[in-house]
Amino acid sequence: MKITTWNVNSLTARLQHVLDWLAANPVDVLCLQELKLTEDKFPLMELQAAGYAHCAVFGQKTYNGVAILSRTELRDVVRNITHYPDESSRVITATVDGPEGPVRVVNGYFVNGQAPGSEKFAYKMAWLGGLNQYVGEELKAHPRLVLLGDFNIAPEDRDSFDPVGLKDTIHHTKEEREHFQGLIRLGLCDSFRLFEQPEKSFSWWDYRMLGYQKNRGLRIDHVLVSDALRPQVKGCAIDRTPRKWKQPSDHAPVTVEI
DNA sequence: ATGGCGGAAGCATTCCGA
Protein backbone atom coordinates (compact mmCIF):
# COMPACT_ATOMS: atom_id res chain seq x y z
CA MET A 1 0.00 0.00 0.00
CA LYS A 2 1.09 3.56 -0.68
CA ILE A 3 0.82 6.35 1.88
CA THR A 4 1.62 9.96 0.99
CA THR A 5 2.24 13.11 3.00
CA TRP A 6 1.75 16.53 1.41
CA ASN A 7 1.68 20.02 2.89
CA VAL A 8 -0.65 21.71 0.40
CA ASN A 9 -0.52 25.28 1.83
CA SER A 10 -4.30 25.77 1.69
CA LEU A 11 -6.55 22.99 0.42
CA THR A 12 -8.91 25.60 -1.03
CA ALA A 13 -6.13 27.03 -3.19
CA ARG A 14 -4.68 23.59 -4.01
CA LEU A 15 -7.72 21.33 -4.52
CA GLN A 16 -7.24 21.02 -8.26
CA HIS A 17 -3.56 20.13 -7.78
CA VAL A 18 -4.52 17.47 -5.25
CA LEU A 19 -7.13 16.00 -7.60
CA ASP A 20 -4.75 16.09 -10.58
CA TRP A 21 -1.96 14.49 -8.55
CA LEU A 22 -4.25 11.75 -7.20
CA ALA A 23 -5.50 10.99 -10.71
CA ALA A 24 -1.89 10.32 -11.75
CA ASN A 25 -0.88 8.76 -8.40
CA PRO A 26 -3.80 6.79 -6.99
CA VAL A 27 -2.23 6.16 -3.57
CA ASP A 28 -4.17 4.37 -0.85
CA VAL A 29 -3.84 7.05 1.83
CA LEU A 30 -3.13 10.78 1.48
CA CYS A 31 -2.17 12.78 4.56
CA LEU A 32 -2.51 16.53 4.15
CA GLN A 33 -1.21 19.44 6.20
CA GLU A 34 -1.95 23.16 6.24
CA LEU A 35 -5.53 22.81 5.09
CA LYS A 36 -6.21 26.36 6.31
CA LEU A 37 -9.92 25.61 6.46
CA THR A 38 -12.54 24.41 8.91
CA GLU A 39 -14.14 20.99 8.52
CA ASP A 40 -17.39 22.48 7.17
CA LYS A 41 -15.38 23.89 4.22
CA PHE A 42 -13.60 20.57 3.50
CA PRO A 43 -14.18 19.53 -0.15
CA LEU A 44 -15.54 16.11 0.80
CA MET A 45 -17.63 15.54 -2.35
CA GLU A 46 -14.74 16.18 -4.74
CA LEU A 47 -12.38 13.89 -2.82
CA GLN A 48 -14.98 11.14 -2.47
CA ALA A 49 -15.60 11.36 -6.21
CA ALA A 50 -11.84 10.89 -6.66
CA GLY A 51 -12.06 7.59 -4.77
CA TYR A 52 -11.28 8.73 -1.23
CA ALA A 53 -14.50 7.73 0.48
CA HIS A 54 -13.06 8.00 3.98
CA CYS A 55 -11.77 11.36 5.20
CA ALA A 56 -10.81 12.26 8.75
CA VAL A 57 -10.42 16.02 9.16
CA PHE A 58 -9.03 18.17 11.94
CA GLY A 59 -9.52 21.66 10.57
CA GLN A 60 -8.88 25.23 11.64
CA LYS A 61 -9.64 28.60 10.11
CA THR A 62 -6.73 30.37 8.31
CA TYR A 63 -3.87 28.36 9.82
CA ASN A 64 -2.83 24.72 10.31
CA GLY A 65 -5.37 21.93 9.76
CA VAL A 66 -4.65 18.29 8.89
CA ALA A 67 -6.55 15.43 7.26
CA ILE A 68 -6.22 11.76 6.36
CA LEU A 69 -7.89 10.62 3.11
CA SER A 70 -8.30 6.91 2.47
CA ARG A 71 -9.80 4.56 -0.08
CA THR A 72 -10.70 2.18 2.74
CA GLU A 73 -12.15 2.62 6.19
CA LEU A 74 -10.43 4.78 8.81
CA ARG A 75 -10.80 3.56 12.38
CA ASP A 76 -10.11 4.93 15.88
CA VAL A 77 -9.57 8.54 14.77
CA VAL A 78 -7.83 10.76 17.31
CA ARG A 79 -7.53 14.52 16.95
CA ASN A 80 -4.64 16.41 18.59
CA ILE A 81 -2.01 14.96 20.91
CA THR A 82 -2.62 14.01 24.49
CA HIS A 83 -0.46 15.57 27.24
CA TYR A 84 -0.02 18.87 25.39
CA PRO A 85 -2.76 21.51 25.44
CA ASP A 86 -2.29 22.63 21.83
CA GLU A 87 -4.72 25.22 20.52
CA SER A 88 -3.69 24.54 16.92
CA SER A 89 -5.00 21.69 14.74
CA ARG A 90 -1.75 19.87 14.02
CA VAL A 91 -2.12 16.12 14.47
CA ILE A 92 -4.68 13.56 13.37
CA THR A 93 -4.32 9.81 13.86
CA ALA A 94 -6.24 6.88 12.36
CA THR A 95 -5.90 3.17 11.65
CA VAL A 96 -6.10 1.79 8.10
CA ASP A 97 -5.95 -1.82 6.93
CA GLY A 98 -2.89 -2.75 4.90
CA PRO A 99 -2.28 -6.04 3.06
CA GLU A 100 -0.33 -7.47 5.99
CA GLY A 101 -2.36 -5.97 8.82
CA PRO A 102 -3.56 -2.71 10.30
CA VAL A 103 -1.35 0.40 10.12
CA ARG A 104 -1.62 3.24 12.62
CA VAL A 105 -1.11 6.53 10.76
CA VAL A 106 -0.07 9.63 12.73
CA ASN A 107 -0.21 12.72 10.50
CA GLY A 108 1.40 15.89 11.87
CA TYR A 109 1.99 19.50 10.96
CA PHE A 110 4.86 20.25 13.31
CA VAL A 111 5.38 23.69 14.81
CA ASN A 112 7.53 25.96 12.64
CA GLY A 113 9.38 27.70 15.48
CA GLN A 114 10.33 30.88 13.59
CA ALA A 115 13.79 31.43 15.15
CA PRO A 116 15.88 29.91 17.95
CA GLY A 117 15.33 31.86 21.17
CA SER A 118 11.86 33.08 20.19
CA GLU A 119 8.65 32.26 22.04
CA LYS A 120 7.58 30.22 19.04
CA PHE A 121 10.76 28.18 19.28
CA ALA A 122 10.00 27.45 22.94
CA TYR A 123 6.52 26.36 21.86
CA LYS A 124 8.11 24.09 19.23
CA MET A 125 10.32 22.42 21.84
CA ALA A 126 7.46 21.91 24.30
CA TRP A 127 5.18 20.62 21.55
CA LEU A 128 7.84 18.18 20.33
CA GLY A 129 8.11 16.87 23.89
CA GLY A 130 4.37 16.27 24.00
CA LEU A 131 4.44 14.63 20.57
CA ASN A 132 7.21 12.24 21.62
CA GLN A 133 5.19 11.13 24.60
CA TYR A 134 2.06 10.73 22.46
CA VAL A 135 3.79 8.72 19.73
CA GLY A 136 5.45 6.51 22.38
CA GLU A 137 2.07 5.61 23.78
CA GLU A 138 0.56 5.06 20.32
CA LEU A 139 3.47 2.76 19.44
CA LYS A 140 2.87 0.60 22.50
CA ALA A 141 -0.76 0.13 21.50
CA HIS A 142 -0.06 -0.07 17.74
CA PRO A 143 3.38 -1.52 16.85
CA ARG A 144 2.68 -1.15 13.11
CA LEU A 145 2.86 2.65 13.00
CA VAL A 146 3.77 5.40 10.53
CA LEU A 147 4.54 8.94 11.70
CA LEU A 148 4.52 11.32 8.77
CA GLY A 149 3.98 14.93 7.86
CA ASP A 150 5.65 18.31 7.75
CA PHE A 151 8.21 18.00 10.55
CA ASN A 152 9.76 21.43 10.02
CA ILE A 153 13.11 19.81 10.85
CA ALA A 154 16.01 19.09 8.48
CA PRO A 155 17.42 16.06 10.33
CA GLU A 156 20.95 16.15 8.89
CA ASP A 157 23.21 18.57 7.02
CA ARG A 158 22.57 16.71 3.76
CA ASP A 159 18.88 17.64 4.14
CA SER A 160 19.65 21.33 3.56
CA PHE A 161 20.83 23.26 0.49
CA ASP A 162 23.13 25.35 2.69
CA PRO A 163 24.03 23.59 5.94
CA VAL A 164 26.97 25.93 6.57
CA GLY A 165 25.23 29.24 5.92
CA LEU A 166 22.09 28.09 7.73
CA LYS A 167 23.88 26.41 10.65
CA ASP A 168 21.92 26.82 13.91
CA THR A 169 19.04 28.60 12.15
CA ILE A 170 15.47 27.34 12.27
CA HIS A 171 15.06 23.72 11.04
CA HIS A 172 18.82 23.20 11.50
CA THR A 173 19.35 23.57 15.26
CA LYS A 174 20.81 20.90 17.53
CA GLU A 175 17.69 21.05 19.69
CA GLU A 176 15.33 20.32 16.79
CA ARG A 177 17.56 17.52 15.52
CA GLU A 178 17.75 16.07 19.02
CA HIS A 179 13.94 15.92 19.08
CA PHE A 180 13.98 14.18 15.69
CA GLN A 181 16.42 11.60 17.09
CA GLY A 182 14.15 11.24 20.13
CA LEU A 183 11.39 10.09 17.80
CA ILE A 184 13.83 7.67 16.12
CA ARG A 185 14.75 6.26 19.54
CA LEU A 186 11.11 5.38 20.16
CA GLY A 187 11.59 2.68 17.53
CA LEU A 188 11.07 4.52 14.26
CA CYS A 189 13.26 5.02 11.21
CA ASP A 190 13.42 7.57 8.39
CA SER A 191 12.04 5.49 5.52
CA PHE A 192 13.57 7.84 2.92
CA ARG A 193 17.08 6.86 4.06
CA LEU A 194 16.39 3.13 3.83
CA PHE A 195 16.90 3.53 0.08
CA GLU A 196 19.46 5.08 -2.23
CA GLN A 197 18.40 8.64 -3.01
CA PRO A 198 19.63 11.40 -5.29
CA GLU A 199 22.00 13.98 -3.78
CA LYS A 200 20.26 17.17 -2.68
CA SER A 201 16.83 15.63 -2.28
CA PHE A 202 14.50 18.20 -0.78
CA SER A 203 10.76 18.42 -0.09
CA TRP A 204 10.34 22.19 0.35
CA TRP A 205 11.61 25.19 -1.62
CA ASP A 206 11.05 28.86 -0.84
CA TYR A 207 8.67 30.65 -3.20
CA ARG A 208 11.13 33.55 -3.23
CA MET A 209 14.56 33.93 -4.83
CA LEU A 210 13.81 31.26 -7.45
CA GLY A 211 14.19 28.70 -4.66
CA TYR A 212 12.89 25.77 -6.68
CA GLN A 213 14.68 26.65 -9.91
CA LYS A 214 17.98 26.82 -8.01
CA ASN A 215 17.11 23.77 -5.86
CA ARG A 216 17.61 25.84 -2.72
CA GLY A 217 15.46 23.56 -0.60
CA LEU A 218 15.16 21.59 2.60
CA ARG A 219 14.03 18.04 3.33
CA ILE A 220 11.56 18.69 6.14
CA ASP A 221 8.66 16.40 5.16
CA HIS A 222 9.22 12.90 6.46
CA VAL A 223 7.77 9.41 6.72
CA LEU A 224 8.97 7.52 9.79
CA VAL A 225 8.07 3.84 10.02
CA SER A 226 8.12 1.67 13.12
CA ASP A 227 10.54 -1.23 13.59
CA ALA A 228 7.64 -3.66 13.04
CA LEU A 229 6.91 -2.16 9.60
CA ARG A 230 10.52 -1.59 8.54
CA PRO A 231 11.12 -5.04 6.97
CA GLN A 232 8.18 -4.60 4.62
CA VAL A 233 8.93 -1.07 3.36
CA LYS A 234 9.45 -1.22 -0.40
CA GLY A 235 10.31 2.38 -1.18
CA CYS A 236 10.08 6.05 -0.31
CA ALA A 237 10.25 8.92 -2.80
CA ILE A 238 9.69 12.66 -3.15
CA ASP A 239 7.66 13.70 -6.19
CA ARG A 240 8.81 17.10 -7.42
CA THR A 241 6.32 17.12 -10.30
CA PRO A 242 3.56 19.24 -8.72
CA ARG A 243 6.14 21.80 -7.51
CA LYS A 244 6.60 22.65 -11.21
CA TRP A 245 2.90 23.33 -11.78
CA LYS A 246 1.39 26.81 -11.81
CA GLN A 247 0.75 28.29 -8.33
CA PRO A 248 2.12 25.24 -6.51
CA SER A 249 2.39 24.43 -2.85
CA ASP A 250 5.91 25.14 -1.63
CA HIS A 251 6.08 21.49 -0.47
CA ALA A 252 6.29 18.32 -2.57
CA PRO A 253 4.44 15.09 -1.74
CA VAL A 254 6.44 12.23 -0.20
CA THR A 255 5.20 8.66 -0.68
CA VAL A 256 6.12 5.49 1.16
CA GLU A 257 5.24 2.01 -0.12
CA ILE A 258 4.64 -0.65 2.50
C1' DA B 1 20.96 44.12 5.97
C1' DT B 2 16.64 43.07 4.16
C1' DG B 3 13.09 41.35 1.33
C1' DG B 4 12.08 38.88 -2.34
C1' DC B 5 6.41 34.84 -2.63
C1' DG B 6 2.01 33.29 -1.52
C1' DG B 7 -2.41 32.50 1.25
C1' DA B 8 -6.02 34.34 4.37
C1' DA B 9 -8.68 37.93 6.10
C1' DG B 10 -10.92 41.53 4.17
C1' DC B 11 -10.47 45.83 1.41
C1' DA B 12 -5.22 48.26 3.04
C1' DT B 13 -2.45 46.10 5.09
C1' DT B 14 -0.88 42.72 8.33
C1' DC B 15 0.19 38.13 9.95
C1' DC B 16 2.40 33.99 9.06
C1' DG B 17 5.09 30.49 6.86
C1' DA B 18 10.21 28.09 6.49
mmCIF file of C-alpha atoms (C1' of nucleotides) in Angstrom:
data_model
loop_
_atom_site.group_PDB
_atom_site.id
_atom_site.type_symbol
_atom_site.label_atom_id
_atom_site.label_comp_id
_atom_site.label_asym_id
_atom_site.label_seq_id
_atom_site.Cartn_x
_atom_site.Cartn_y
_atom_site.Cartn_z
ATOM 1 C CA MET A 1 0.000 0.000 0.000
ATOM 2 C CA LYS A 2 1.085 3.561 -0.680
ATOM 3 C CA ILE A 3 0.817 6.345 1.883
ATOM 4 C CA THR A 4 1.617 9.965 0.995
ATOM 5 C CA THR A 5 2.244 13.112 3.000
ATOM 6 C CA TRP A 6 1.753 16.526 1.413
ATOM 7 C CA ASN A 7 1.681 20.019 2.891
ATOM 8 C CA VAL A 8 -0.654 21.708 0.400
ATOM 9 C CA ASN A 9 -0.515 25.275 1.826
ATOM 10 C CA SER A 10 -4.301 25.769 1.689
ATOM 11 C CA LEU A 11 -6.546 22.991 0.416
ATOM 12 C CA THR A 12 -8.909 25.604 -1.028
ATOM 13 C CA ALA A 13 -6.129 27.033 -3.190
ATOM 14 C CA ARG A 14 -4.680 23.587 -4.005
ATOM 15 C CA LEU A 15 -7.718 21.333 -4.516
ATOM 16 C CA GLN A 16 -7.235 21.018 -8.263
ATOM 17 C CA HIS A 17 -3.557 20.130 -7.780
ATOM 18 C CA VAL A 18 -4.517 17.468 -5.247
ATOM 19 C CA LEU A 19 -7.132 16.004 -7.601
ATOM 20 C CA ASP A 20 -4.750 16.086 -10.576
ATOM 21 C CA TRP A 21 -1.963 14.494 -8.549
ATOM 22 C CA LEU A 22 -4.246 11.746 -7.204
ATOM 23 C CA ALA A 23 -5.499 10.991 -10.715
ATOM 24 C CA ALA A 24 -1.889 10.316 -11.751
ATOM 25 C CA ASN A 25 -0.880 8.756 -8.401
ATOM 26 C CA PRO A 26 -3.803 6.788 -6.990
ATOM 27 C CA VAL A 27 -2.226 6.162 -3.567
ATOM 28 C CA ASP A 28 -4.167 4.375 -0.846
ATOM 29 C CA VAL A 29 -3.843 7.051 1.834
ATOM 30 C CA LEU A 30 -3.126 10.778 1.484
ATOM 31 C CA CYS A 31 -2.171 12.776 4.564
ATOM 32 C CA LEU A 32 -2.512 16.532 4.154
ATOM 33 C CA GLN A 33 -1.210 19.440 6.205
ATOM 34 C CA GLU A 34 -1.945 23.162 6.243
ATOM 35 C CA LEU A 35 -5.534 22.807 5.086
ATOM 36 C CA LYS A 36 -6.212 26.361 6.306
ATOM 37 C CA LEU A 37 -9.916 25.609 6.462
ATOM 38 C CA THR A 38 -12.543 24.406 8.910
ATOM 39 C CA GLU A 39 -14.140 20.991 8.524
ATOM 40 C CA ASP A 40 -17.394 22.483 7.165
ATOM 41 C CA LYS A 41 -15.381 23.890 4.221
ATOM 42 C CA PHE A 42 -13.604 20.569 3.503
ATOM 43 C CA PRO A 43 -14.177 19.526 -0.153
ATOM 44 C CA LEU A 44 -15.541 16.107 0.797
ATOM 45 C CA MET A 45 -17.633 15.542 -2.352
ATOM 46 C CA GLU A 46 -14.742 16.182 -4.738
ATOM 47 C CA LEU A 47 -12.381 13.894 -2.819
ATOM 48 C CA GLN A 48 -14.979 11.141 -2.470
ATOM 49 C CA ALA A 49 -15.605 11.356 -6.209
ATOM 50 C CA ALA A 50 -11.836 10.888 -6.662
ATOM 51 C CA GLY A 51 -12.058 7.587 -4.775
ATOM 52 C CA TYR A 52 -11.284 8.730 -1.233
ATOM 53 C CA ALA A 53 -14.505 7.730 0.477
ATOM 54 C CA HIS A 54 -13.061 8.004 3.984
ATOM 55 C CA CYS A 55 -11.773 11.356 5.201
ATOM 56 C CA ALA A 56 -10.806 12.259 8.750
ATOM 57 C CA VAL A 57 -10.423 16.020 9.156
ATOM 58 C CA PHE A 58 -9.025 18.174 11.944
ATOM 59 C CA GLY A 59 -9.525 21.656 10.575
ATOM 60 C CA GLN A 60 -8.883 25.232 11.640
ATOM 61 C CA LYS A 61 -9.635 28.596 10.111
ATOM 62 C CA THR A 62 -6.734 30.372 8.312
ATOM 63 C CA TYR A 63 -3.869 28.357 9.825
ATOM 64 C CA ASN A 64 -2.830 24.724 10.309
ATOM 65 C CA GLY A 65 -5.368 21.933 9.760
ATOM 66 C CA VAL A 66 -4.647 18.292 8.893
ATOM 67 C CA ALA A 67 -6.546 15.433 7.265
ATOM 68 C CA ILE A 68 -6.216 11.756 6.361
ATOM 69 C CA LEU A 69 -7.888 10.620 3.111
ATOM 70 C CA SER A 70 -8.298 6.906 2.465
ATOM 71 C CA ARG A 71 -9.796 4.564 -0.084
ATOM 72 C CA THR A 72 -10.700 2.177 2.736
ATOM 73 C CA GLU A 73 -12.148 2.624 6.186
ATOM 74 C CA LEU A 74 -10.431 4.777 8.807
ATOM 75 C CA ARG A 75 -10.797 3.563 12.384
ATOM 76 C CA ASP A 76 -10.110 4.927 15.875
ATOM 77 C CA VAL A 77 -9.573 8.535 14.768
ATOM 78 C CA VAL A 78 -7.828 10.757 17.314
ATOM 79 C CA ARG A 79 -7.527 14.521 16.945
ATOM 80 C CA ASN A 80 -4.639 16.413 18.586
ATOM 81 C CA ILE A 81 -2.006 14.959 20.914
ATOM 82 C CA THR A 82 -2.617 14.012 24.491
ATOM 83 C CA HIS A 83 -0.462 15.575 27.240
ATOM 84 C CA TYR A 84 -0.020 18.865 25.389
ATOM 85 C CA PRO A 85 -2.762 21.513 25.445
ATOM 86 C CA ASP A 86 -2.287 22.635 21.833
ATOM 87 C CA GLU A 87 -4.722 25.223 20.522
ATOM 88 C CA SER A 88 -3.688 24.536 16.916
ATOM 89 C CA SER A 89 -5.000 21.694 14.743
ATOM 90 C CA ARG A 90 -1.751 19.866 14.020
ATOM 91 C CA VAL A 91 -2.119 16.119 14.472
ATOM 92 C CA ILE A 92 -4.679 13.558 13.367
ATOM 93 C CA THR A 93 -4.319 9.805 13.862
ATOM 94 C CA ALA A 94 -6.237 6.883 12.363
ATOM 95 C CA THR A 95 -5.903 3.171 11.650
ATOM 96 C CA VAL A 96 -6.102 1.788 8.105
ATOM 97 C CA ASP A 97 -5.945 -1.815 6.932
ATOM 98 C CA GLY A 98 -2.885 -2.745 4.904
ATOM 99 C CA PRO A 99 -2.282 -6.045 3.058
ATOM 100 C CA GLU A 100 -0.331 -7.466 5.993
ATOM 101 C CA GLY A 101 -2.359 -5.972 8.816
ATOM 102 C CA PRO A 102 -3.556 -2.708 10.302
ATOM 103 C CA VAL A 103 -1.349 0.395 10.119
ATOM 104 C CA ARG A 104 -1.617 3.242 12.622
ATOM 105 C CA VAL A 105 -1.105 6.529 10.761
ATOM 106 C CA VAL A 106 -0.066 9.634 12.725
ATOM 107 C CA ASN A 107 -0.210 12.721 10.500
ATOM 108 C CA GLY A 108 1.404 15.890 11.867
ATOM 109 C CA TYR A 109 1.989 19.500 10.958
ATOM 110 C CA PHE A 110 4.857 20.245 13.313
ATOM 111 C CA VAL A 111 5.382 23.688 14.812
ATOM 112 C CA ASN A 112 7.533 25.963 12.640
ATOM 113 C CA GLY A 113 9.381 27.699 15.479
ATOM 114 C CA GLN A 114 10.328 30.884 13.590
ATOM 115 C CA ALA A 115 13.787 31.433 15.151
ATOM 116 C CA PRO A 116 15.876 29.914 17.951
ATOM 117 C CA GLY A 117 15.331 31.856 21.174
ATOM 118 C CA SER A 118 11.862 33.076 20.191
ATOM 119 C CA GLU A 119 8.647 32.260 22.038
ATOM 120 C CA LYS A 120 7.576 30.221 19.039
ATOM 121 C CA PHE A 121 10.761 28.176 19.281
ATOM 122 C CA ALA A 122 10.003 27.446 22.945
ATOM 123 C CA TYR A 123 6.521 26.357 21.861
ATOM 124 C CA LYS A 124 8.107 24.086 19.230
ATOM 125 C CA MET A 125 10.316 22.421 21.844
ATOM 126 C CA ALA A 126 7.456 21.912 24.301
ATOM 127 C CA TRP A 127 5.176 20.621 21.549
ATOM 128 C CA LEU A 128 7.838 18.183 20.326
ATOM 129 C CA GLY A 129 8.111 16.870 23.890
ATOM 130 C CA GLY A 130 4.367 16.266 23.996
ATOM 131 C CA LEU A 131 4.438 14.631 20.565
ATOM 132 C CA ASN A 132 7.214 12.244 21.618
ATOM 133 C CA GLN A 133 5.186 11.134 24.604
ATOM 134 C CA TYR A 134 2.060 10.729 22.464
ATOM 135 C CA VAL A 135 3.794 8.717 19.729
ATOM 136 C CA GLY A 136 5.453 6.510 22.378
ATOM 137 C CA GLU A 137 2.073 5.613 23.778
ATOM 138 C CA GLU A 138 0.560 5.056 20.316
ATOM 139 C CA LEU A 139 3.467 2.760 19.442
ATOM 140 C CA LYS A 140 2.874 0.595 22.502
ATOM 141 C CA ALA A 141 -0.755 0.129 21.499
ATOM 142 C CA HIS A 142 -0.061 -0.074 17.739
ATOM 143 C CA PRO A 143 3.379 -1.515 16.847
ATOM 144 C CA ARG A 144 2.683 -1.154 13.113
ATOM 145 C CA LEU A 145 2.863 2.650 13.000
ATOM 146 C CA VAL A 146 3.768 5.402 10.526
ATOM 147 C CA LEU A 147 4.544 8.941 11.704
ATOM 148 C CA LEU A 148 4.522 11.320 8.771
ATOM 149 C CA GLY A 149 3.980 14.926 7.855
ATOM 150 C CA ASP A 150 5.650 18.308 7.746
ATOM 151 C CA PHE A 151 8.208 17.998 10.549
ATOM 152 C CA ASN A 152 9.761 21.434 10.017
ATOM 153 C CA ILE A 153 13.113 19.814 10.852
ATOM 154 C CA ALA A 154 16.007 19.090 8.479
ATOM 155 C CA PRO A 155 17.422 16.063 10.330
ATOM 156 C CA GLU A 156 20.946 16.152 8.887
ATOM 157 C CA ASP A 157 23.209 18.569 7.018
ATOM 158 C CA ARG A 158 22.573 16.705 3.761
ATOM 159 C CA ASP A 159 18.878 17.640 4.136
ATOM 160 C CA SER A 160 19.651 21.332 3.562
ATOM 161 C CA PHE A 161 20.833 23.260 0.490
ATOM 162 C CA ASP A 162 23.134 25.354 2.687
ATOM 163 C CA PRO A 163 24.031 23.588 5.938
ATOM 164 C CA VAL A 164 26.971 25.935 6.575
ATOM 165 C CA GLY A 165 25.229 29.236 5.924
ATOM 166 C CA LEU A 166 22.093 28.090 7.735
ATOM 167 C CA LYS A 167 23.882 26.412 10.646
ATOM 168 C CA ASP A 168 21.918 26.818 13.909
ATOM 169 C CA THR A 169 19.044 28.603 12.153
ATOM 170 C CA ILE A 170 15.468 27.338 12.267
ATOM 171 C CA HIS A 171 15.058 23.716 11.037
ATOM 172 C CA HIS A 172 18.817 23.203 11.505
ATOM 173 C CA THR A 173 19.348 23.571 15.263
ATOM 174 C CA LYS A 174 20.805 20.902 17.531
ATOM 175 C CA GLU A 175 17.686 21.054 19.694
ATOM 176 C CA GLU A 176 15.328 20.315 16.790
ATOM 177 C CA ARG A 177 17.565 17.523 15.515
ATOM 178 C CA GLU A 178 17.751 16.066 19.015
ATOM 179 C CA HIS A 179 13.945 15.919 19.078
ATOM 180 C CA PHE A 180 13.983 14.185 15.693
ATOM 181 C CA GLN A 181 16.416 11.604 17.087
ATOM 182 C CA GLY A 182 14.152 11.244 20.127
ATOM 183 C CA LEU A 183 11.393 10.087 17.797
ATOM 184 C CA ILE A 184 13.826 7.667 16.119
ATOM 185 C CA ARG A 185 14.754 6.264 19.541
ATOM 186 C CA LEU A 186 11.107 5.382 20.163
ATOM 187 C CA GLY A 187 11.593 2.681 17.528
ATOM 188 C CA LEU A 188 11.074 4.523 14.259
ATOM 189 C CA CYS A 189 13.256 5.017 11.205
ATOM 190 C CA ASP A 190 13.417 7.565 8.392
ATOM 191 C CA SER A 191 12.040 5.492 5.515
ATOM 192 C CA PHE A 192 13.574 7.843 2.918
ATOM 193 C CA ARG A 193 17.077 6.860 4.056
ATOM 194 C CA LEU A 194 16.395 3.133 3.827
ATOM 195 C CA PHE A 195 16.903 3.532 0.081
ATOM 196 C CA GLU A 196 19.461 5.082 -2.227
ATOM 197 C CA GLN A 197 18.400 8.641 -3.008
ATOM 198 C CA PRO A 198 19.632 11.405 -5.286
ATOM 199 C CA GLU A 199 21.999 13.981 -3.779
ATOM 200 C CA LYS A 200 20.264 17.174 -2.679
ATOM 201 C CA SER A 201 16.830 15.628 -2.280
ATOM 202 C CA PHE A 202 14.504 18.200 -0.776
ATOM 203 C CA SER A 203 10.759 18.424 -0.086
ATOM 204 C CA TRP A 204 10.339 22.194 0.349
ATOM 205 C CA TRP A 205 11.605 25.191 -1.624
ATOM 206 C CA ASP A 206 11.048 28.863 -0.835
ATOM 207 C CA TYR A 207 8.674 30.653 -3.200
ATOM 208 C CA ARG A 208 11.133 33.553 -3.229
ATOM 209 C CA MET A 209 14.562 33.932 -4.830
ATOM 210 C CA LEU A 210 13.813 31.258 -7.447
ATOM 211 C CA GLY A 211 14.186 28.696 -4.664
ATOM 212 C CA TYR A 212 12.894 25.765 -6.676
ATOM 213 C CA GLN A 213 14.679 26.654 -9.910
ATOM 214 C CA LYS A 214 17.979 26.823 -8.005
ATOM 215 C CA ASN A 215 17.108 23.766 -5.860
ATOM 216 C CA ARG A 216 17.607 25.838 -2.720
ATOM 217 C CA GLY A 217 15.465 23.557 -0.597
ATOM 218 C CA LEU A 218 15.156 21.587 2.604
ATOM 219 C CA ARG A 219 14.030 18.044 3.334
ATOM 220 C CA ILE A 220 11.556 18.687 6.144
ATOM 221 C CA ASP A 221 8.659 16.398 5.158
ATOM 222 C CA HIS A 222 9.224 12.896 6.459
ATOM 223 C CA VAL A 223 7.774 9.405 6.719
ATOM 224 C CA LEU A 224 8.969 7.518 9.793
ATOM 225 C CA VAL A 225 8.075 3.842 10.017
ATOM 226 C CA SER A 226 8.117 1.668 13.122
ATOM 227 C CA ASP A 227 10.541 -1.233 13.592
ATOM 228 C CA ALA A 228 7.644 -3.661 13.038
ATOM 229 C CA LEU A 229 6.912 -2.159 9.598
ATOM 230 C CA ARG A 230 10.519 -1.590 8.542
ATOM 231 C CA PRO A 231 11.119 -5.041 6.970
ATOM 232 C CA GLN A 232 8.179 -4.605 4.615
ATOM 233 C CA VAL A 233 8.929 -1.068 3.365
ATOM 234 C CA LYS A 234 9.446 -1.224 -0.405
ATOM 235 C CA GLY A 235 10.311 2.381 -1.183
ATOM 236 C CA CYS A 236 10.083 6.053 -0.313
ATOM 237 C CA ALA A 237 10.245 8.921 -2.797
ATOM 238 C CA ILE A 238 9.688 12.655 -3.145
ATOM 239 C CA ASP A 239 7.657 13.700 -6.193
ATOM 240 C CA ARG A 240 8.811 17.102 -7.416
ATOM 241 C CA THR A 241 6.317 17.116 -10.302
ATOM 242 C CA PRO A 242 3.557 19.243 -8.718
ATOM 243 C CA ARG A 243 6.135 21.799 -7.513
ATOM 244 C CA LYS A 244 6.600 22.652 -11.207
ATOM 245 C CA TRP A 245 2.900 23.326 -11.778
ATOM 246 C CA LYS A 246 1.387 26.811 -11.812
ATOM 247 C CA GLN A 247 0.754 28.290 -8.331
ATOM 248 C CA PRO A 248 2.118 25.244 -6.514
ATOM 249 C CA SER A 249 2.390 24.432 -2.849
ATOM 250 C CA ASP A 250 5.914 25.143 -1.629
ATOM 251 C CA HIS A 251 6.080 21.486 -0.466
ATOM 252 C CA ALA A 252 6.288 18.320 -2.568
ATOM 253 C CA PRO A 253 4.437 15.087 -1.739
ATOM 254 C CA VAL A 254 6.436 12.226 -0.196
ATOM 255 C CA THR A 255 5.201 8.661 -0.679
ATOM 256 C CA VAL A 256 6.118 5.488 1.163
ATOM 257 C CA GLU A 257 5.243 2.013 -0.124
ATOM 258 C CA ILE A 258 4.639 -0.647 2.498
ATOM 259 C "C1'" DA B 1 20.955 44.119 5.966
ATOM 260 C "C1'" DT B 2 16.636 43.074 4.161
ATOM 261 C "C1'" DG B 3 13.094 41.349 1.331
ATOM 262 C "C1'" DG B 4 12.082 38.884 -2.338
ATOM 263 C "C1'" DC B 5 6.406 34.835 -2.630
ATOM 264 C "C1'" DG B 6 2.007 33.292 -1.520
ATOM 265 C "C1'" DG B 7 -2.411 32.501 1.255
ATOM 266 C "C1'" DA B 8 -6.018 34.338 4.369
ATOM 267 C "C1'" DA B 9 -8.676 37.931 6.098
ATOM 268 C "C1'" DG B 10 -10.925 41.529 4.167
ATOM 269 C "C1'" DC B 11 -10.471 45.825 1.412
ATOM 270 C "C1'" DA B 12 -5.217 48.259 3.038
ATOM 271 C "C1'" DT B 13 -2.452 46.103 5.094
ATOM 272 C "C1'" DT B 14 -0.885 42.719 8.328
ATOM 273 C "C1'" DC B 15 0.187 38.126 9.948
ATOM 274 C "C1'" DC B 16 2.402 33.986 9.055
ATOM 275 C "C1'" DG B 17 5.091 30.491 6.864
ATOM 276 C "C1'" DA B 18 10.215 28.091 6.490
#
